PDB file of N, CA and C in Angstrom:
ATOM      1  N   MET A  15      79.746 101.480 116.836  1.00  0.00           N
ATOM      2  CA  MET A  15      80.740 101.624 115.795  1.00  0.00           C
ATOM      3  C   MET A  15      81.499 100.303 115.643  1.00  0.00           C
ATOM      4  N   ARG A  16      81.740  99.925 114.402  1.00  0.00           N
ATOM      5  CA  ARG A  16      82.456  98.680 114.152  1.00  0.00           C
ATOM      6  C   ARG A  16      83.947  98.935 114.129  1.00  0.00           C
ATOM      7  N   THR A  17      84.671  97.958 114.635  1.00  0.00           N
ATOM      8  CA  THR A  17      86.131  98.040 114.593  1.00  0.00           C
ATOM      9  C   THR A  17      86.674  96.840 113.838  1.00  0.00           C
ATOM     10  N   ILE A  18      87.807  97.030 113.241  1.00  0.00           N
ATOM     11  CA  ILE A  18      88.449  95.942 112.504  1.00  0.00           C
ATOM     12  C   ILE A  18      89.259  95.107 113.484  1.00  0.00           C
ATOM     13  N   THR A  19      88.933  93.841 113.556  1.00  0.00           N
ATOM     14  CA  THR A  19      89.624  92.942 114.479  1.00  0.00           C
ATOM     15  C   THR A  19      90.752  92.214 113.770  1.00  0.00           C
ATOM     16  N   LYS A  20      91.621  91.629 114.535  1.00  0.00           N
ATOM     17  CA  LYS A  20      92.729  90.857 113.971  1.00  0.00           C
ATOM     18  C   LYS A  20      92.223  89.639 113.210  1.00  0.00           C
ATOM     19  N   GLU A  21      91.155  89.060 113.693  1.00  0.00           N
ATOM     20  CA  GLU A  21      90.576  87.899 113.016  1.00  0.00           C
ATOM     21  C   GLU A  21      90.049  88.286 111.629  1.00  0.00           C
ATOM     22  N   TYR A  22      89.395  89.437 111.576  1.00  0.00           N
ATOM     23  CA  TYR A  22      88.867  89.904 110.292  1.00  0.00           C
ATOM     24  C   TYR A  22      90.012  90.171 109.305  1.00  0.00           C
ATOM     25  N   LEU A  23      91.047  90.822 109.747  1.00  0.00           N
ATOM     26  CA  LEU A  23      92.187  91.101 108.875  1.00  0.00           C
ATOM     27  C   LEU A  23      92.871  89.822 108.407  1.00  0.00           C
ATOM     28  N   SER A  24      92.974  88.845 109.289  1.00  0.00           N
ATOM     29  CA  SER A  24      93.599  87.587 108.886  1.00  0.00           C
ATOM     30  C   SER A  24      92.738  86.867 107.859  1.00  0.00           C
ATOM     31  N   GLU A  25      91.415  86.970 107.975  1.00  0.00           N
ATOM     32  CA  GLU A  25      90.515  86.376 106.979  1.00  0.00           C
ATOM     33  C   GLU A  25      90.668  87.062 105.633  1.00  0.00           C
ATOM     34  N   GLN A  26      90.843  88.367 105.654  1.00  0.00           N
ATOM     35  CA  GLN A  26      90.973  89.113 104.403  1.00  0.00           C
ATOM     36  C   GLN A  26      92.282  88.806 103.678  1.00  0.00           C
ATOM     37  N   LYS A  27      93.290  88.420 104.419  1.00  0.00           N
ATOM     38  CA  LYS A  27      94.592  88.135 103.827  1.00  0.00           C
ATOM     39  C   LYS A  27      94.713  86.713 103.299  1.00  0.00           C
ATOM     40  N   LYS A  28      93.744  85.850 103.607  1.00  0.00           N
ATOM     41  CA  LYS A  28      93.805  84.465 103.144  1.00  0.00           C
ATOM     42  C   LYS A  28      93.640  84.412 101.633  1.00  0.00           C
ATOM     43  N   GLU A  29      94.282  83.428 101.021  1.00  0.00           N
ATOM     44  CA  GLU A  29      94.226  83.274  99.566  1.00  0.00           C
ATOM     45  C   GLU A  29      92.851  82.852  99.070  1.00  0.00           C
ATOM     46  N   THR A  30      92.057  82.186  99.895  1.00  0.00           N
ATOM     47  CA  THR A  30      90.757  81.683  99.461  1.00  0.00           C
ATOM     48  C   THR A  30      89.682  82.758  99.448  1.00  0.00           C
ATOM     49  N   ASN A  31      89.973  83.898 100.004  1.00  0.00           N
ATOM     50  CA  ASN A  31      89.003  84.984 100.067  1.00  0.00           C
ATOM     51  C   ASN A  31      88.907  85.665  98.695  1.00  0.00           C
ATOM     52  N   PRO A  32      87.727  85.769  98.112  1.00  0.00           N
ATOM     53  CA  PRO A  32      87.593  86.404  96.789  1.00  0.00           C
ATOM     54  C   PRO A  32      88.071  87.857  96.766  1.00  0.00           C
ATOM     55  N   LEU A  33      87.811  88.600  97.816  1.00  0.00           N
ATOM     56  CA  LEU A  33      88.265  89.983  97.868  1.00  0.00           C
ATOM     57  C   LEU A  33      89.787  90.054  97.849  1.00  0.00           C
ATOM     58  N   SER A  34      90.415  89.166  98.560  1.00  0.00           N
ATOM     59  CA  SER A  34      91.874  89.119  98.577  1.00  0.00           C
ATOM     60  C   SER A  34      92.414  88.802  97.190  1.00  0.00           C
ATOM     61  N   TYR A  35      91.755  87.893  96.496  1.00  0.00           N
ATOM     62  CA  TYR A  35      92.174  87.540  95.140  1.00  0.00           C
ATOM     63  C   TYR A  35      92.090  88.759  94.224  1.00  0.00           C
ATOM     64  N   ILE A  36      91.000  89.505  94.320  1.00  0.00           N
ATOM     65  CA  ILE A  36      90.814  90.686  93.478  1.00  0.00           C
ATOM     66  C   ILE A  36      91.839  91.762  93.812  1.00  0.00           C
ATOM     67  N   LEU A  37      92.053  91.997  95.079  1.00  0.00           N
ATOM     68  CA  LEU A  37      92.976  93.055  95.491  1.00  0.00           C
ATOM     69  C   LEU A  37      94.426  92.722  95.157  1.00  0.00           C
ATOM     70  N   ASN A  38      94.772  91.437  95.131  1.00  0.00           N
ATOM     71  CA  ASN A  38      96.157  91.042  94.881  1.00  0.00           C
ATOM     72  C   ASN A  38      96.441  90.734  93.411  1.00  0.00           C
ATOM     73  N   THR A  39      95.452  90.883  92.558  1.00  0.00           N
ATOM     74  CA  THR A  39      95.653  90.657  91.133  1.00  0.00           C
ATOM     75  C   THR A  39      96.424  91.829  90.551  1.00  0.00           C
ATOM     76  N   PRO A  40      97.478  91.566  89.791  1.00  0.00           N
ATOM     77  CA  PRO A  40      98.239  92.686  89.218  1.00  0.00           C
ATOM     78  C   PRO A  40      97.409  93.446  88.186  1.00  0.00           C
ATOM     79  N   LYS A  41      97.665  94.728  88.099  1.00  0.00           N
ATOM     80  CA  LYS A  41      96.938  95.563  87.155  1.00  0.00           C
ATOM     81  C   LYS A  41      97.403  95.245  85.732  1.00  0.00           C
ATOM     82  N   PRO A  42      96.486  95.262  84.764  1.00  0.00           N
ATOM     83  CA  PRO A  42      96.863  94.934  83.389  1.00  0.00           C
ATOM     84  C   PRO A  42      97.724  96.029  82.764  1.00  0.00           C
ATOM     85  N   ASP A  43      98.517  95.623  81.790  1.00  0.00           N
ATOM     86  CA  ASP A  43      99.389  96.549  81.076  1.00  0.00           C
ATOM     87  C   ASP A  43      98.725  96.893  79.744  1.00  0.00           C
ATOM     88  N   PHE A  44      98.359  98.142  79.581  1.00  0.00           N
ATOM     89  CA  PHE A  44      97.649  98.569  78.389  1.00  0.00           C
ATOM     90  C   PHE A  44      98.552  99.281  77.386  1.00  0.00           C
ATOM     91  N   THR A  45      99.863  99.205  77.524  1.00  0.00           N
ATOM     92  CA  THR A  45     100.746  99.955  76.639  1.00  0.00           C
ATOM     93  C   THR A  45     100.630  99.488  75.191  1.00  0.00           C
ATOM     94  N   GLN A  46     100.556  98.176  74.960  1.00  0.00           N
ATOM     95  CA  GLN A  46     100.439  97.661  73.593  1.00  0.00           C
ATOM     96  C   GLN A  46      99.102  98.089  72.976  1.00  0.00           C
ATOM     97  N   MET A  47      98.040  97.998  73.734  1.00  0.00           N
ATOM     98  CA  MET A  47      96.733  98.394  73.227  1.00  0.00           C
ATOM     99  C   MET A  47      96.710  99.889  72.917  1.00  0.00           C
ATOM    100  N   HIS A  48      97.348 100.700  73.760  1.00  0.00           N
ATOM    101  CA  HIS A  48      97.405 102.140  73.531  1.00  0.00           C
ATOM    102  C   HIS A  48      98.165 102.442  72.241  1.00  0.00           C
ATOM    103  N   LYS A  49      99.252 101.730  72.020  1.00  0.00           N
ATOM    104  CA  LYS A  49     100.048 101.911  70.805  1.00  0.00           C
ATOM    105  C   LYS A  49      99.225 101.544  69.567  1.00  0.00           C
ATOM    106  N   GLU A  50      98.500 100.435  69.626  1.00  0.00           N
ATOM    107  CA  GLU A  50      97.660 100.017  68.509  1.00  0.00           C
ATOM    108  C   GLU A  50      96.537 101.020  68.259  1.00  0.00           C
ATOM    109  N   ASN A  51      95.983 101.597  69.323  1.00  0.00           N
ATOM    110  CA  ASN A  51      94.927 102.597  69.169  1.00  0.00           C
ATOM    111  C   ASN A  51      95.449 103.849  68.481  1.00  0.00           C
ATOM    112  N   LEU A  52      96.665 104.267  68.828  1.00  0.00           N
ATOM    113  CA  LEU A  52      97.250 105.431  68.180  1.00  0.00           C
ATOM    114  C   LEU A  52      97.493 105.169  66.697  1.00  0.00           C
ATOM    115  N   GLU A  53      97.990 103.982  66.363  1.00  0.00           N
ATOM    116  CA  GLU A  53      98.211 103.626  64.958  1.00  0.00           C
ATOM    117  C   GLU A  53      96.890 103.607  64.192  1.00  0.00           C
ATOM    118  N   PHE A  54      95.851 103.056  64.798  1.00  0.00           N
ATOM    119  CA  PHE A  54      94.545 103.005  64.158  1.00  0.00           C
ATOM    120  C   PHE A  54      93.988 104.415  63.937  1.00  0.00           C
ATOM    121  N   GLU A  55      94.154 105.260  64.932  1.00  0.00           N
ATOM    122  CA  GLU A  55      93.671 106.637  64.819  1.00  0.00           C
ATOM    123  C   GLU A  55      94.369 107.370  63.673  1.00  0.00           C
ATOM    124  N   GLU A  56      95.679 107.188  63.558  1.00  0.00           N
ATOM    125  CA  GLU A  56      96.431 107.823  62.473  1.00  0.00           C
ATOM    126  C   GLU A  56      95.973 107.303  61.113  1.00  0.00           C
ATOM    127  N   SER A  57      95.758 106.000  61.002  1.00  0.00           N
ATOM    128  CA  SER A  57      95.327 105.438  59.723  1.00  0.00           C
ATOM    129  C   SER A  57      93.934 105.926  59.356  1.00  0.00           C
ATOM    130  N   MET A  58      93.058 106.079  60.342  1.00  0.00           N
ATOM    131  CA  MET A  58      91.714 106.587  60.074  1.00  0.00           C
ATOM    132  C   MET A  58      91.759 108.044  59.624  1.00  0.00           C
ATOM    133  N   GLN A  59      92.627 108.828  60.222  1.00  0.00           N
ATOM    134  CA  GLN A  59      92.755 110.229  59.825  1.00  0.00           C
ATOM    135  C   GLN A  59      93.265 110.346  58.385  1.00  0.00           C
ATOM    136  N   LYS A  60      94.226 109.492  58.024  1.00  0.00           N
ATOM    137  CA  LYS A  60      94.734 109.500  56.647  1.00  0.00           C
ATOM    138  C   LYS A  60      93.643 109.099  55.662  1.00  0.00           C
ATOM    139  N   ALA A  61      92.883 108.062  55.997  1.00  0.00           N
ATOM    140  CA  ALA A  61      91.812 107.605  55.117  1.00  0.00           C
ATOM    141  C   ALA A  61      90.733 108.673  54.973  1.00  0.00           C
ATOM    142  N   GLN A  62      90.409 109.342  56.042  1.00  0.00           N
ATOM    143  CA  GLN A  62      89.404 110.398  55.973  1.00  0.00           C
ATOM    144  C   GLN A  62      89.900 111.576  55.140  1.00  0.00           C
ATOM    145  N   ALA A  63      91.173 111.903  55.258  1.00  0.00           N
ATOM    146  CA  ALA A  63      91.732 112.992  54.454  1.00  0.00           C
ATOM    147  C   ALA A  63      91.671 112.638  52.970  1.00  0.00           C
ATOM    148  N   GLU A  64      91.984 111.393  52.620  1.00  0.00           N
ATOM    149  CA  GLU A  64      91.901 110.955  51.226  1.00  0.00           C
ATOM    150  C   GLU A  64      90.460 111.012  50.725  1.00  0.00           C
ATOM    151  N   ASP A  65      89.525 110.593  51.557  1.00  0.00           N
ATOM    152  CA  ASP A  65      88.113 110.642  51.176  1.00  0.00           C
ATOM    153  C   ASP A  65      87.655 112.079  50.949  1.00  0.00           C
ATOM    154  N   ARG A  66      88.104 112.991  51.812  1.00  0.00           N
ATOM    155  CA  ARG A  66      87.731 114.395  51.641  1.00  0.00           C
ATOM    156  C   ARG A  66      88.274 114.955  50.331  1.00  0.00           C
ATOM    157  N   LYS A  67      89.510 114.573  49.971  1.00  0.00           N
ATOM    158  CA  LYS A  67      90.095 115.027  48.707  1.00  0.00           C
ATOM    159  C   LYS A  67      89.269 114.534  47.527  1.00  0.00           C
ATOM    160  N   LYS A  68      88.876 113.266  47.586  1.00  0.00           N
ATOM    161  CA  LYS A  68      88.075 112.707  46.498  1.00  0.00           C
ATOM    162  C   LYS A  68      86.718 113.406  46.400  1.00  0.00           C
ATOM    163  N   ILE A  69      86.115 113.693  47.517  1.00  0.00           N
ATOM    164  CA  ILE A  69      84.819 114.373  47.513  1.00  0.00           C
ATOM    165  C   ILE A  69      84.963 115.771  46.942  1.00  0.00           C
ATOM    166  N   MET A  70      86.018 116.475  47.343  1.00  0.00           N
ATOM    167  CA  MET A  70      86.235 117.845  46.826  1.00  0.00           C
ATOM    168  C   MET A  70      86.492 117.822  45.326  1.00  0.00           C
ATOM    169  N   GLU A  71      87.217 116.807  44.833  1.00  0.00           N
ATOM    170  CA  GLU A  71      87.467 116.694  43.393  1.00  0.00           C
ATOM    171  C   GLU A  71      86.151 116.493  42.637  1.00  0.00           C
ATOM    172  N   VAL A  72      85.285 115.654  43.161  1.00  0.00           N
ATOM    173  CA  VAL A  72      84.000 115.387  42.518  1.00  0.00           C
ATOM    174  C   VAL A  72      83.121 116.643  42.539  1.00  0.00           C
ATOM    175  N   LEU A  73      83.115 117.354  43.664  1.00  0.00           N
ATOM    176  CA  LEU A  73      82.283 118.548  43.785  1.00  0.00           C
ATOM    177  C   LEU A  73      82.751 119.687  42.890  1.00  0.00           C
ATOM    178  N   GLN A  74      84.059 119.738  42.622  1.00  0.00           N
ATOM    179  CA  GLN A  74      84.590 120.817  41.810  1.00  0.00           C
ATOM    180  C   GLN A  74      84.411 120.573  40.321  1.00  0.00           C
ATOM    181  N   LYS A  75      84.087 119.367  39.915  1.00  0.00           N
ATOM    182  CA  LYS A  75      83.911 119.062  38.477  1.00  0.00           C
ATOM    183  C   LYS A  75      82.603 119.547  37.961  1.00  0.00           C
TER     184      LYS A  75
END
């Protein structure tokens, strides 16, 4: 069975270690993107509703 040694942990905490770089990178903030996605979704729903109205008008003539 493998055990984690102090040397291994010290290597993992070094700045030059790629794993350490990945683990210490702050998580991205997606709030702006989420807001833009909601706005886009609303605009698409409005456009689709307008298209449906136009199609129904044509079909009823």
